CSV table of C-alpha atoms in Angstrom, one decimal:
chain,number,residue,atom,x,y,z
A,1,MET,CA,27.4,-15.6,-12.2
A,2,PRO,CA,28.6,-18.8,-13.9
A,3,ILE,CA,26.6,-21.9,-13.5
A,4,THR,CA,28.3,-24.5,-11.5
A,5,SER,CA,28.9,-27.9,-13.1
A,6,GLY,CA,26.6,-29.5,-10.5
A,7,VAL,CA,23.7,-27.3,-11.4
A,8,TYR,CA,24.4,-27.8,-15.1
A,9,GLU,CA,24.3,-31.5,-14.6
A,10,VAL,CA,21.0,-31.3,-12.8
A,11,ILE,CA,19.4,-29.1,-15.4
A,12,TRP,CA,20.3,-31.5,-18.2
A,13,ASP,CA,19.4,-34.7,-16.3
A,14,ALA,CA,16.5,-36.5,-18.0
A,15,THR,CA,14.8,-37.4,-14.8
A,16,PHE,CA,15.0,-33.8,-13.5
A,17,GLN,CA,13.4,-32.5,-16.8
A,18,LEU,CA,10.6,-35.0,-16.5
A,19,VAL,CA,9.9,-34.0,-12.9
A,20,LEU,CA,10.2,-30.3,-13.8
A,21,LEU,CA,7.7,-30.6,-16.7
A,22,GLY,CA,5.3,-32.7,-14.6
A,23,SER,CA,5.4,-30.2,-11.7
A,24,LEU,CA,4.9,-27.3,-14.1
A,25,LEU,CA,1.7,-29.0,-15.5
A,26,ILE,CA,0.5,-29.8,-12.0
A,27,GLY,CA,1.1,-26.3,-10.8
A,28,ALA,CA,-0.5,-24.6,-13.8
A,29,THR,CA,-3.6,-26.8,-13.8
A,30,SER,CA,-4.0,-26.6,-10.0
A,31,GLY,CA,-3.6,-22.8,-10.0
A,32,THR,CA,-6.1,-22.3,-12.9
A,33,LEU,CA,-8.8,-24.4,-11.3
A,34,GLY,CA,-8.0,-23.1,-7.8
A,35,ALA,CA,-9.1,-19.6,-8.9
A,36,PHE,CA,-12.6,-21.0,-9.5
A,37,ALA,CA,-12.6,-23.1,-6.4
A,38,VAL,CA,-11.6,-20.2,-4.1
A,39,LEU,CA,-14.1,-17.8,-5.6
A,40,ARG,CA,-16.8,-20.5,-5.5
A,41,ARG,CA,-15.9,-21.0,-1.8
A,42,ARG,CA,-15.0,-24.6,-2.4
A,43,SER,CA,-11.4,-24.2,-1.1
A,44,LEU,CA,-11.7,-27.3,1.1
A,45,LEU,CA,-13.2,-29.4,-1.7
A,46,GLY,CA,-9.7,-30.1,-3.1
A,47,ASP,CA,-8.6,-31.3,0.4
A,48,ALA,CA,-11.6,-33.5,0.8
A,49,LEU,CA,-11.2,-35.0,-2.7
A,50,ALA,CA,-7.5,-35.7,-2.1
A,51,HIS,CA,-8.3,-37.6,1.1
A,52,ALA,CA,-11.2,-39.3,-0.6
A,53,ALA,CA,-8.9,-40.6,-3.3
A,54,LEU,CA,-6.7,-42.5,-1.0
A,55,PRO,CA,-9.0,-45.6,-0.6
A,56,GLY,CA,-9.4,-45.6,-4.3
A,57,VAL,CA,-5.7,-45.9,-4.9
A,58,ALA,CA,-5.4,-48.7,-2.4
A,59,LEU,CA,-8.5,-50.6,-3.8
A,60,ALA,CA,-7.2,-50.2,-7.3
A,61,PHE,CA,-3.9,-51.8,-6.3
A,62,LEU,CA,-5.6,-54.6,-4.4
A,63,TRP,CA,-7.8,-55.4,-7.3
A,64,THR,CA,-5.3,-55.3,-10.1
A,65,GLN,CA,-2.0,-55.9,-8.2
A,66,ASN,CA,-0.7,-53.2,-10.6
A,67,LYS,CA,0.8,-49.9,-9.5
A,68,ALA,CA,0.9,-48.2,-12.9
A,69,LEU,CA,-0.2,-44.6,-12.6
A,70,PRO,CA,-3.2,-44.7,-14.9
A,71,VAL,CA,-4.6,-47.7,-12.9
A,72,LEU,CA,-4.1,-46.0,-9.6
A,73,LEU,CA,-5.4,-42.7,-10.8
A,74,LEU,CA,-8.5,-44.4,-12.2
A,75,GLY,CA,-9.2,-45.8,-8.8
A,76,ALA,CA,-8.5,-42.5,-7.1
A,77,THR,CA,-10.8,-40.7,-9.6
A,78,VAL,CA,-13.7,-43.1,-8.9
A,79,SER,CA,-13.2,-42.8,-5.2
A,80,GLY,CA,-13.0,-39.0,-5.5
A,81,VAL,CA,-16.2,-38.8,-7.6
A,82,VAL,CA,-17.9,-41.0,-5.0
A,83,GLY,CA,-16.7,-38.6,-2.3
A,84,VAL,CA,-18.1,-35.6,-4.3
A,85,LEU,CA,-21.5,-37.3,-4.8
A,86,ILE,CA,-21.7,-38.1,-1.0
A,87,ILE,CA,-20.9,-34.5,-0.2
A,88,GLU,CA,-23.6,-33.3,-2.6
A,89,ALA,CA,-26.1,-35.9,-1.1
A,90,ILE,CA,-25.3,-34.8,2.5
A,91,VAL,CA,-25.8,-31.1,1.6
A,92,ASN,CA,-28.9,-31.5,-0.5
A,93,TYR,CA,-30.8,-34.2,1.5
A,94,THR,CA,-29.9,-33.4,5.1
A,95,ARG,CA,-29.6,-30.2,7.2
A,96,ILE,CA,-25.8,-30.6,7.5
A,97,LYS,CA,-23.9,-27.7,6.1
A,98,ALA,CA,-21.3,-28.0,3.4
A,99,ASP,CA,-18.3,-27.5,5.7
A,100,ALA,CA,-19.4,-30.3,8.0
A,101,ALA,CA,-20.1,-32.6,4.9
A,102,LEU,CA,-16.6,-31.9,3.7
A,103,GLY,CA,-15.2,-32.8,7.1
A,104,ILE,CA,-17.2,-36.0,7.3
A,105,VAL,CA,-16.1,-37.2,3.9
A,106,LEU,CA,-12.5,-36.2,4.3
A,107,SER,CA,-12.1,-37.9,7.7
A,108,VAL,CA,-14.0,-41.1,6.8
A,109,PHE,CA,-12.3,-41.7,3.4
A,110,PHE,CA,-8.9,-40.8,4.8
A,111,GLY,CA,-9.4,-43.2,7.7
A,112,GLY,CA,-10.5,-46.0,5.3
A,113,GLY,CA,-7.5,-45.3,3.0
A,114,ILE,CA,-5.0,-45.5,5.9
A,115,VAL,CA,-6.5,-48.9,7.0
A,116,LEU,CA,-6.2,-50.2,3.4
A,117,LEU,CA,-2.6,-48.9,3.1
A,118,THR,CA,-1.7,-50.5,6.4
A,119,HIS,CA,-3.2,-53.8,5.2
A,120,ILE,CA,-1.2,-53.6,1.9
A,121,GLN,CA,2.0,-52.8,3.7
A,122,GLN,CA,1.6,-55.9,5.9
A,123,SER,CA,0.8,-58.2,3.0
A,124,GLU,CA,3.3,-60.1,0.9
A,125,VAL,CA,3.4,-57.4,-1.8
A,126,GLY,CA,3.5,-54.6,0.6
A,127,ASN,CA,7.2,-53.8,0.3
A,128,GLN,CA,7.0,-53.5,-3.4
A,129,SER,CA,3.8,-51.5,-3.6
A,130,GLY,CA,5.2,-48.0,-2.9
A,131,LEU,CA,1.7,-46.6,-2.4
A,132,ASP,CA,2.8,-44.7,0.7
A,133,LYS,CA,4.2,-42.1,-1.7
A,134,PHE,CA,0.7,-40.9,-2.3
A,135,LEU,CA,0.5,-39.7,1.3
A,136,PHE,CA,3.3,-37.1,1.0
A,137,GLY,CA,4.1,-37.2,-2.7
A,138,GLN,CA,7.2,-38.4,-4.6
A,139,ALA,CA,7.8,-36.2,-7.6
A,140,ALA,CA,11.0,-38.1,-8.4
A,141,SER,CA,9.0,-41.2,-9.2
A,142,ILE,CA,7.4,-39.5,-12.3
A,143,VAL,CA,8.3,-41.4,-15.4
A,144,ARG,CA,7.6,-40.6,-19.1
A,145,ALA,CA,4.3,-42.6,-19.2
A,146,ASP,CA,3.1,-40.6,-16.1
A,147,LEU,CA,4.1,-37.4,-17.9
A,148,TYR,CA,1.9,-38.3,-20.9
A,149,VAL,CA,-1.1,-38.8,-18.6
A,150,MET,CA,-0.4,-35.4,-17.0
A,151,CYS,CA,-0.2,-33.7,-20.4
A,152,ILE,CA,-3.5,-35.2,-21.6
A,153,VAL,CA,-5.3,-34.3,-18.4
A,154,SER,CA,-3.8,-30.8,-18.3
A,155,VAL,CA,-4.7,-30.1,-21.9
A,156,LEU,CA,-8.2,-31.5,-21.3
A,157,VAL,CA,-8.7,-29.3,-18.2
A,158,MET,CA,-7.4,-26.1,-20.0
A,159,VAL,CA,-9.6,-26.7,-23.0
A,160,VAL,CA,-12.7,-27.2,-20.9
A,161,VAL,CA,-12.0,-24.1,-18.8
A,162,PHE,CA,-11.5,-22.1,-22.0
A,163,LEU,CA,-14.8,-23.4,-23.5
A,164,PHE,CA,-16.9,-23.0,-20.4
A,165,PHE,CA,-15.2,-19.9,-18.9
A,166,LYS,CA,-18.4,-17.8,-19.1
A,167,GLU,CA,-20.5,-20.6,-17.5
A,168,PHE,CA,-18.0,-21.0,-14.7
A,169,LYS,CA,-18.0,-17.2,-14.3
A,170,GLY,CA,-21.7,-17.1,-14.1
A,171,LEU,CA,-21.8,-19.9,-11.6
A,172,ILE,CA,-19.5,-18.0,-9.3
A,173,PHE,CA,-21.0,-14.5,-9.5
A,174,ASP,CA,-24.6,-14.9,-10.7
A,175,ALA,CA,-25.9,-18.5,-10.7
A,176,GLU,CA,-29.5,-17.4,-11.5
A,177,PHE,CA,-28.2,-15.7,-14.7
A,178,ILE,CA,-26.8,-18.9,-16.2
A,179,SER,CA,-30.1,-20.6,-15.4
A,180,ALA,CA,-31.9,-17.8,-17.3
A,181,LEU,CA,-29.6,-18.6,-20.3
A,182,GLY,CA,-30.7,-22.3,-20.2
A,183,PHE,CA,-27.8,-23.8,-18.4
A,184,SER,CA,-28.3,-26.1,-15.4
A,185,GLN,CA,-26.5,-24.9,-12.3
A,186,ARG,CA,-26.0,-28.4,-11.1
A,187,VAL,CA,-24.5,-29.6,-14.4
A,188,VAL,CA,-22.0,-26.7,-14.6
A,189,ASP,CA,-21.1,-27.1,-10.9
A,190,LEU,CA,-20.6,-30.9,-11.4
A,191,LEU,CA,-18.4,-30.1,-14.5
A,192,LEU,CA,-16.3,-27.7,-12.4
A,193,MET,CA,-15.9,-30.2,-9.6
A,194,GLY,CA,-15.1,-33.0,-12.1
A,195,LEU,CA,-12.2,-30.9,-13.4
A,196,ILE,CA,-11.0,-30.3,-9.8
A,197,VAL,CA,-11.2,-34.0,-9.2
A,198,LEU,CA,-9.0,-34.7,-12.3
A,199,THR,CA,-6.5,-32.0,-11.2
A,200,VAL,CA,-6.2,-33.3,-7.7
A,201,MET,CA,-5.8,-36.9,-8.9
A,202,VAL,CA,-3.0,-35.9,-11.3
A,203,GLY,CA,-1.2,-34.0,-8.5
A,204,LEU,CA,-1.4,-36.8,-6.0
A,205,GLN,CA,1.8,-38.6,-7.1
A,206,ALA,CA,4.0,-35.5,-6.9
A,207,VAL,CA,2.5,-33.5,-4.0
A,208,GLY,CA,0.6,-36.2,-2.1
A,209,VAL,CA,-2.8,-36.5,-0.5
A,210,ILE,CA,-2.1,-34.2,2.4
A,211,LEU,CA,-0.6,-31.3,0.5
A,212,ILE,CA,-2.2,-31.2,-2.9
A,213,ALA,CA,-5.0,-28.9,-1.6
A,214,ALA,CA,-2.3,-26.3,-0.9
A,215,MET,CA,-1.3,-26.3,-4.6
A,216,LEU,CA,-4.9,-25.8,-5.5
A,217,ILE,CA,-5.7,-23.0,-3.0
A,218,THR,CA,-2.5,-21.1,-2.3
A,219,PRO,CA,-1.7,-19.8,-5.8
A,220,ALA,CA,-5.3,-18.7,-6.3
A,221,ALA,CA,-5.4,-17.0,-2.9
A,222,ALA,CA,-2.1,-15.2,-3.8
A,223,ALA,CA,-3.5,-14.1,-7.2
A,224,ARG,CA,-6.6,-12.7,-5.5
A,225,PHE,CA,-4.5,-10.0,-4.0
A,226,TRP,CA,-3.3,-8.7,-7.4
A,227,THR,CA,-6.5,-8.3,-9.3
A,228,ASP,CA,-10.3,-8.0,-9.2
A,229,ARG,CA,-10.9,-9.4,-12.7
A,230,LEU,CA,-11.6,-13.2,-13.0
A,231,HIS,CA,-9.7,-13.9,-16.2
A,232,VAL,CA,-6.6,-12.1,-14.9
A,233,MET,CA,-6.9,-13.9,-11.6
A,234,VAL,CA,-7.1,-17.3,-13.4
A,235,LEU,CA,-4.1,-16.4,-15.6
A,236,VAL,CA,-2.0,-15.1,-12.6
A,237,SER,CA,-3.0,-18.1,-10.5
A,238,GLY,CA,-2.0,-20.6,-13.2
A,239,ILE,CA,1.4,-18.8,-13.8
A,240,LEU,CA,2.0,-18.7,-10.1
A,241,GLY,CA,1.2,-22.4,-9.7
A,242,ALA,CA,3.5,-23.3,-12.6
A,243,LEU,CA,6.4,-21.2,-11.2
A,244,CYS,CA,5.9,-22.6,-7.7
A,245,GLY,CA,6.0,-26.1,-9.1
A,246,ALA,CA,9.2,-25.4,-11.1
A,247,LEU,CA,11.0,-23.6,-8.2
A,248,GLY,CA,10.0,-26.4,-5.9
A,249,VAL,CA,11.5,-29.0,-8.1
A,250,GLY,CA,14.7,-26.9,-8.7
A,251,LEU,CA,15.2,-26.2,-5.0
A,252,SER,CA,14.6,-29.9,-4.1
A,253,ALA,CA,17.1,-31.0,-6.8
A,254,LEU,CA,19.8,-28.6,-5.5
A,255,ALA,CA,19.2,-29.8,-1.9
A,256,PRO,CA,19.2,-33.6,-1.8
A,257,ARG,CA,17.0,-35.5,0.7
A,258,ILE,CA,14.4,-32.7,0.7
A,259,PRO,CA,11.0,-33.9,-0.6
A,260,THR,CA,9.8,-32.1,-3.7
A,261,GLY,CA,6.1,-31.8,-2.9
A,262,PRO,CA,6.5,-30.0,0.5
A,263,VAL,CA,9.0,-27.7,-1.1
A,264,MET,CA,6.5,-26.8,-3.8
A,265,VAL,CA,4.0,-26.0,-1.2
A,266,LEU,CA,6.5,-23.9,0.8
A,267,VAL,CA,7.4,-21.9,-2.4
A,268,ALA,CA,3.6,-21.4,-3.0
A,269,THR,CA,3.3,-20.2,0.6
A,270,ALA,CA,6.2,-17.8,0.1
A,271,ALA,CA,4.5,-16.4,-3.0
A,272,PHE,CA,1.3,-16.0,-1.0
A,273,LEU,CA,3.1,-14.1,1.8
A,274,VAL,CA,4.8,-11.8,-0.7
A,275,SER,CA,1.4,-11.1,-2.3
A,276,VAL,CA,-0.2,-10.3,1.0
A,277,LEU,CA,2.7,-7.9,1.8
A,278,ILE,CA,3.2,-6.0,-1.5
A,279,ALA,CA,0.1,-6.4,-3.7
A,280,PRO,CA,-0.7,-2.9,-4.9
A,281,ARG,CA,-4.3,-2.7,-3.8
A,282,ARG,CA,-5.1,-5.4,-1.4
A,283,GLY,CA,-1.6,-5.9,0.2
A,284,VAL,CA,-0.8,-5.0,3.8
A,285,LEU,CA,1.6,-2.2,2.8
A,286,ALA,CA,-0.9,-0.7,0.4
A,287,ARG,CA,-3.6,-0.8,3.0
A,288,TRP,CA,-1.4,0.6,5.6
A,289,GLY,CA,-0.5,3.5,3.2
A,290,ARG,CA,-4.1,4.2,2.6
A,291,LEU,CA,-5.0,4.2,6.3
A,292,ARG,CA,-2.1,6.5,7.1
A,293,ALA,CA,-3.0,8.9,4.3
A,294,ASN,CA,-6.6,8.9,5.6
A,295,ALA,CA,-5.4,9.6,9.1
A,296,LEU,CA,-3.2,12.4,7.9
A,297,ARG,CA,-6.0,13.9,5.9
A,298,GLU,CA,-8.5,13.7,8.8
A,299,ASN,CA,-6.0,15.2,11.3
A,300,GLY,CA,-5.3,18.1,8.8
A,301,GLN,CA,-9.0,18.7,8.4
A,302,HIS,CA,-9.6,18.6,12.2
A,303,PHE,CA,-6.8,21.2,12.4
A,304,LEU,CA,-8.4,23.5,9.9
A,305,ARG,CA,-11.9,23.1,11.4
A,306,ALA,CA,-10.4,23.9,14.9
A,307,TYR,CA,-8.7,27.0,13.4
A,308,LEU,CA,-12.1,28.3,12.1
A,309,ALA,CA,-13.7,27.6,15.5
A,310,LEU,CA,-11.0,29.8,17.3
A,311,GLN,CA,-10.7,32.4,14.6
A,312,THR,CA,-12.3,35.8,15.4
A,313,LYS,CA,-12.8,38.8,13.1
A,314,ASP,CA,-9.9,40.8,14.6
A,315,LYS,CA,-7.5,37.9,15.0
A,316,GLY,CA,-6.0,36.3,12.0
A,317,GLU,CA,-3.3,34.2,13.7
A,318,ILE,CA,-4.0,31.4,16.1
A,319,VAL,CA,-1.4,30.2,18.7
A,320,LEU,CA,-0.5,26.6,18.3
A,321,ALA,CA,-0.9,26.0,22.0
A,322,ASP,CA,-4.6,27.1,21.7
A,323,LEU,CA,-5.1,24.8,18.8
A,324,ALA,CA,-3.5,21.9,20.8
A,325,SER,CA,-6.0,22.7,23.6
A,326,GLU,CA,-8.9,22.8,21.2
A,327,LEU,CA,-7.9,19.6,19.5
A,328,GLN,CA,-7.0,18.0,22.8
A,329,LEU,CA,-3.7,16.9,21.4
A,330,PRO,CA,-0.1,17.2,22.6
A,331,LEU,CA,1.6,20.4,21.5
A,332,TYR,CA,4.4,18.5,19.6
A,333,ARG,CA,1.8,16.7,17.5
A,334,VAL,CA,0.1,20.0,16.6
A,335,ARG,CA,3.5,21.6,15.7
A,336,ARG,CA,4.2,18.6,13.4
A,337,LEU,CA,0.7,18.8,11.9
A,338,ALA,CA,1.1,22.5,11.3
A,339,LYS,CA,4.5,22.0,9.6
A,340,ARG,CA,2.9,19.4,7.3
A,341,LEU,CA,0.0,21.7,6.4
A,342,ALA,CA,2.5,24.5,5.8
A,343,ARG,CA,4.4,22.3,3.3
A,344,ASP,CA,1.0,21.6,1.6
A,345,GLY,CA,0.5,25.4,1.4
A,346,TRP,CA,-2.6,25.5,3.7
A,347,VAL,CA,-1.1,27.5,6.6
A,348,SER,CA,1.7,30.0,7.3
A,349,LEU,CA,3.7,29.6,10.5
A,350,HIS,CA,4.8,32.6,12.5
A,351,HIS,CA,6.8,32.0,15.7
A,352,GLY,CA,4.5,29.5,17.5
A,353,ALA,CA,1.3,30.7,15.7
A,354,CYS,CA,-0.3,30.1,12.4
A,355,SER,CA,-2.7,31.6,9.9
A,356,LEU,CA,-4.5,30.1,7.0
A,357,THR,CA,-3.5,30.8,3.5
A,358,GLU,CA,-6.2,31.4,0.8
A,359,THR,CA,-6.0,27.7,-0.1
A,360,GLY,CA,-6.3,26.7,3.5
A,361,HIS,CA,-9.3,28.9,4.0
A,362,LYS,CA,-11.1,27.3,1.0
A,363,GLU,CA,-10.3,23.8,2.4
A,364,ALA,CA,-11.4,24.7,5.9
A,365,ASP,CA,-14.7,26.2,4.6
A,366,PHE,CA,-15.3,23.0,2.6
A,367,VAL,CA,-14.6,20.8,5.7
A,368,VAL,CA,-17.0,22.7,7.9
A,369,LYS,CA,-19.5,22.9,5.1
A,370,SER,CA,-19.3,19.2,4.6
A,371,HIS,CA,-19.8,18.6,8.4
A,372,GLN,CA,-22.7,21.0,8.5
A,373,LEU,CA,-24.5,19.7,5.4
A,374,TRP,CA,-24.2,16.1,6.6
A,375,GLU,CA,-25.6,17.0,10.0
A,376,TYR,CA,-28.6,18.8,8.3
A,377,TYR,CA,-29.2,15.8,6.1
A,378,LEU,CA,-29.2,13.3,9.0
A,379,VAL,CA,-31.5,15.4,11.1
A,380,TYR,CA,-34.0,16.4,8.4
A,381,ARG,CA,-34.2,12.8,7.1
A,382,SER,CA,-35.0,11.8,10.7
A,383,ILE,CA,-32.0,9.5,10.7
A,384,LEU,CA,-30.6,10.8,13.9
A,385,GLU,CA,-31.6,13.2,16.6
A,386,GLU,CA,-29.9,16.6,16.8
A,387,ASP,CA,-28.0,15.8,20.0
A,388,HIS,CA,-26.6,12.6,18.5
A,389,VAL,CA,-25.6,13.8,15.0
A,390,ASP,CA,-22.2,15.4,15.6
A,391,ARG,CA,-20.1,12.2,15.9
A,392,PRO,CA,-21.5,10.5,12.8
A,393,ALA,CA,-21.1,13.7,10.8
A,394,ASP,CA,-17.5,13.9,11.9
A,395,GLU,CA,-16.8,10.3,10.8
A,396,VAL,CA,-18.3,10.9,7.3
A,397,GLU,CA,-17.2,14.5,6.5
A,398,HIS,CA,-13.7,13.4,5.5
A,399,ILE,CA,-14.9,11.2,2.7
A,400,LEU,CA,-17.5,13.6,1.2
A,401,THR,CA,-16.5,14.8,-2.2
A,402,PRO,CA,-17.5,18.1,-3.9
A,403,GLU,CA,-20.0,16.1,-6.1
A,404,ILE,CA,-21.6,14.6,-3.0
A,405,ILE,CA,-21.8,18.0,-1.3
A,406,GLU,CA,-23.5,19.4,-4.4
A,407,GLN,CA,-26.1,16.6,-4.3
A,408,LEU,CA,-26.7,17.3,-0.5
A,409,GLU,CA,-27.2,21.0,-1.2
A,410,LEU,CA,-29.6,20.2,-4.0
A,411,ILE,CA,-31.6,17.8,-1.7
A,412,LEU,CA,-31.7,20.2,1.2
A,413,ALA,CA,-32.6,23.1,-1.2
A,414,GLN,CA,-35.6,21.1,-2.5
A,415,GLU,CA,-36.8,20.9,1.1
A,416,GLY,CA,-36.4,24.7,1.6
A,417,ILE,CA,-33.3,24.4,3.7
A,418,ASP,CA,-30.5,26.9,2.9
A,419,VAL,CA,-27.3,26.3,4.9
A,420,VAL,CA,-24.8,27.7,2.5
A,421,GLY,CA,-22.8,30.6,3.9
A,422,ASP,CA,-23.6,29.6,7.5
A,423,ILE,CA,-20.4,27.6,8.1
A,424,HIS,CA,-19.7,29.1,11.5
A,425,LYS,CA,-23.1,28.1,12.9
A,426,THR,CA,-23.5,24.4,12.4
A,427,HIS,CA,-26.9,23.0,13.3
A,428,SER,CA,-25.9,21.1,16.4
A,429,GLY,CA,-22.9,23.3,17.2
A,430,TYR,CA,-19.2,22.7,16.6
A,431,ARG,CA,-17.6,20.3,19.0
A,432,ARG,CA,-13.9,19.5,19.4
A,433,THR,CA,-12.8,16.8,17.0
A,434,GLY,CA,-16.3,15.5,16.7
A,435,ARG,CA,-16.6,14.5,20.4
A,436,ASP,CA,-20.0,15.1,22.0
A,437,GLU,CA,-19.9,17.5,24.9
């Protein structure tokens, strides 16, 4: 598809390129540190820091009458660090929990920042200050000097994360371990929070106080759906953040009068929703597939177990209607179940009746044996009484593997209990689909 002249002009526009590169840096840095913040359960810390930075921005302007980004970011950083220290003091020296401390600092600092901004807007220099862009972000205001600051901070954050990756990993998963190695938990935690402070401050200009937390949390939350390994999650989160920043800038440039920061957040939200839906292990579709496969396997095993319960020595075929009555299921569901088992090679269908194949007999014997062994185990370990053991055994028998069955047999054999070969006489008696009678 040819690129239109309008899009071509936008791509080669110097301002667009500055904003694009700045948003890429903000997204990548936020996503990288967001992985640590989410796993450290400090997701709201970025939100609290962003709100705590607002009075710092206003005070820096009032003090210097200068709206250069480094000056305002210095004020925001000082204010954010003060907010972090107050949160730490509240958590360590009072009985108030961390979430309440975050809420207190967030609301108090944000309220103070709004008061100061209102005062500035009503002053003589208010119309020229432009500090209100820190509320919702204004990526288009990024200039080359701002980009240099973003580059320096992003490189600094990435280098520190690379050098202290093991310490941050230990802080998240085993804080006592890093203490045993001679590192101070408090110092490592403060280092991580300091990096988060820098990242939040750099992103304020483009995304704003209110939405910067979304760029910190959302890419990391989306990356969590794709992997269980920390270094992969950090990498995926950083790439997702960068892509969300770039796409947000591109969409905002193609659709005039749409603010860049909120679009970046919406793109990140879309990435999160896609991850929730299609992630291979943790996604909704994958989970639904596993639950459906488990349900089909359980229904099939109930079918086989009911077949053995109805089978007699002189009767090889069981009528499906009898199986439906035994399973207490509608006949159409039993027919559908029998057809599926026939496709798997477990049963043979003969005009409204069925018989087990050799493979089906082996599977049915294994299912009943699993149920019986687990019942014996629960009873002889005095975990449950005999008249209450059937339902728990029915819930567990479907996940027992041949290796677990072998271990159960060994344990029971050591206690002088031999249940092998007695599959038709379970200890508590077979009951329909595991229901107590």
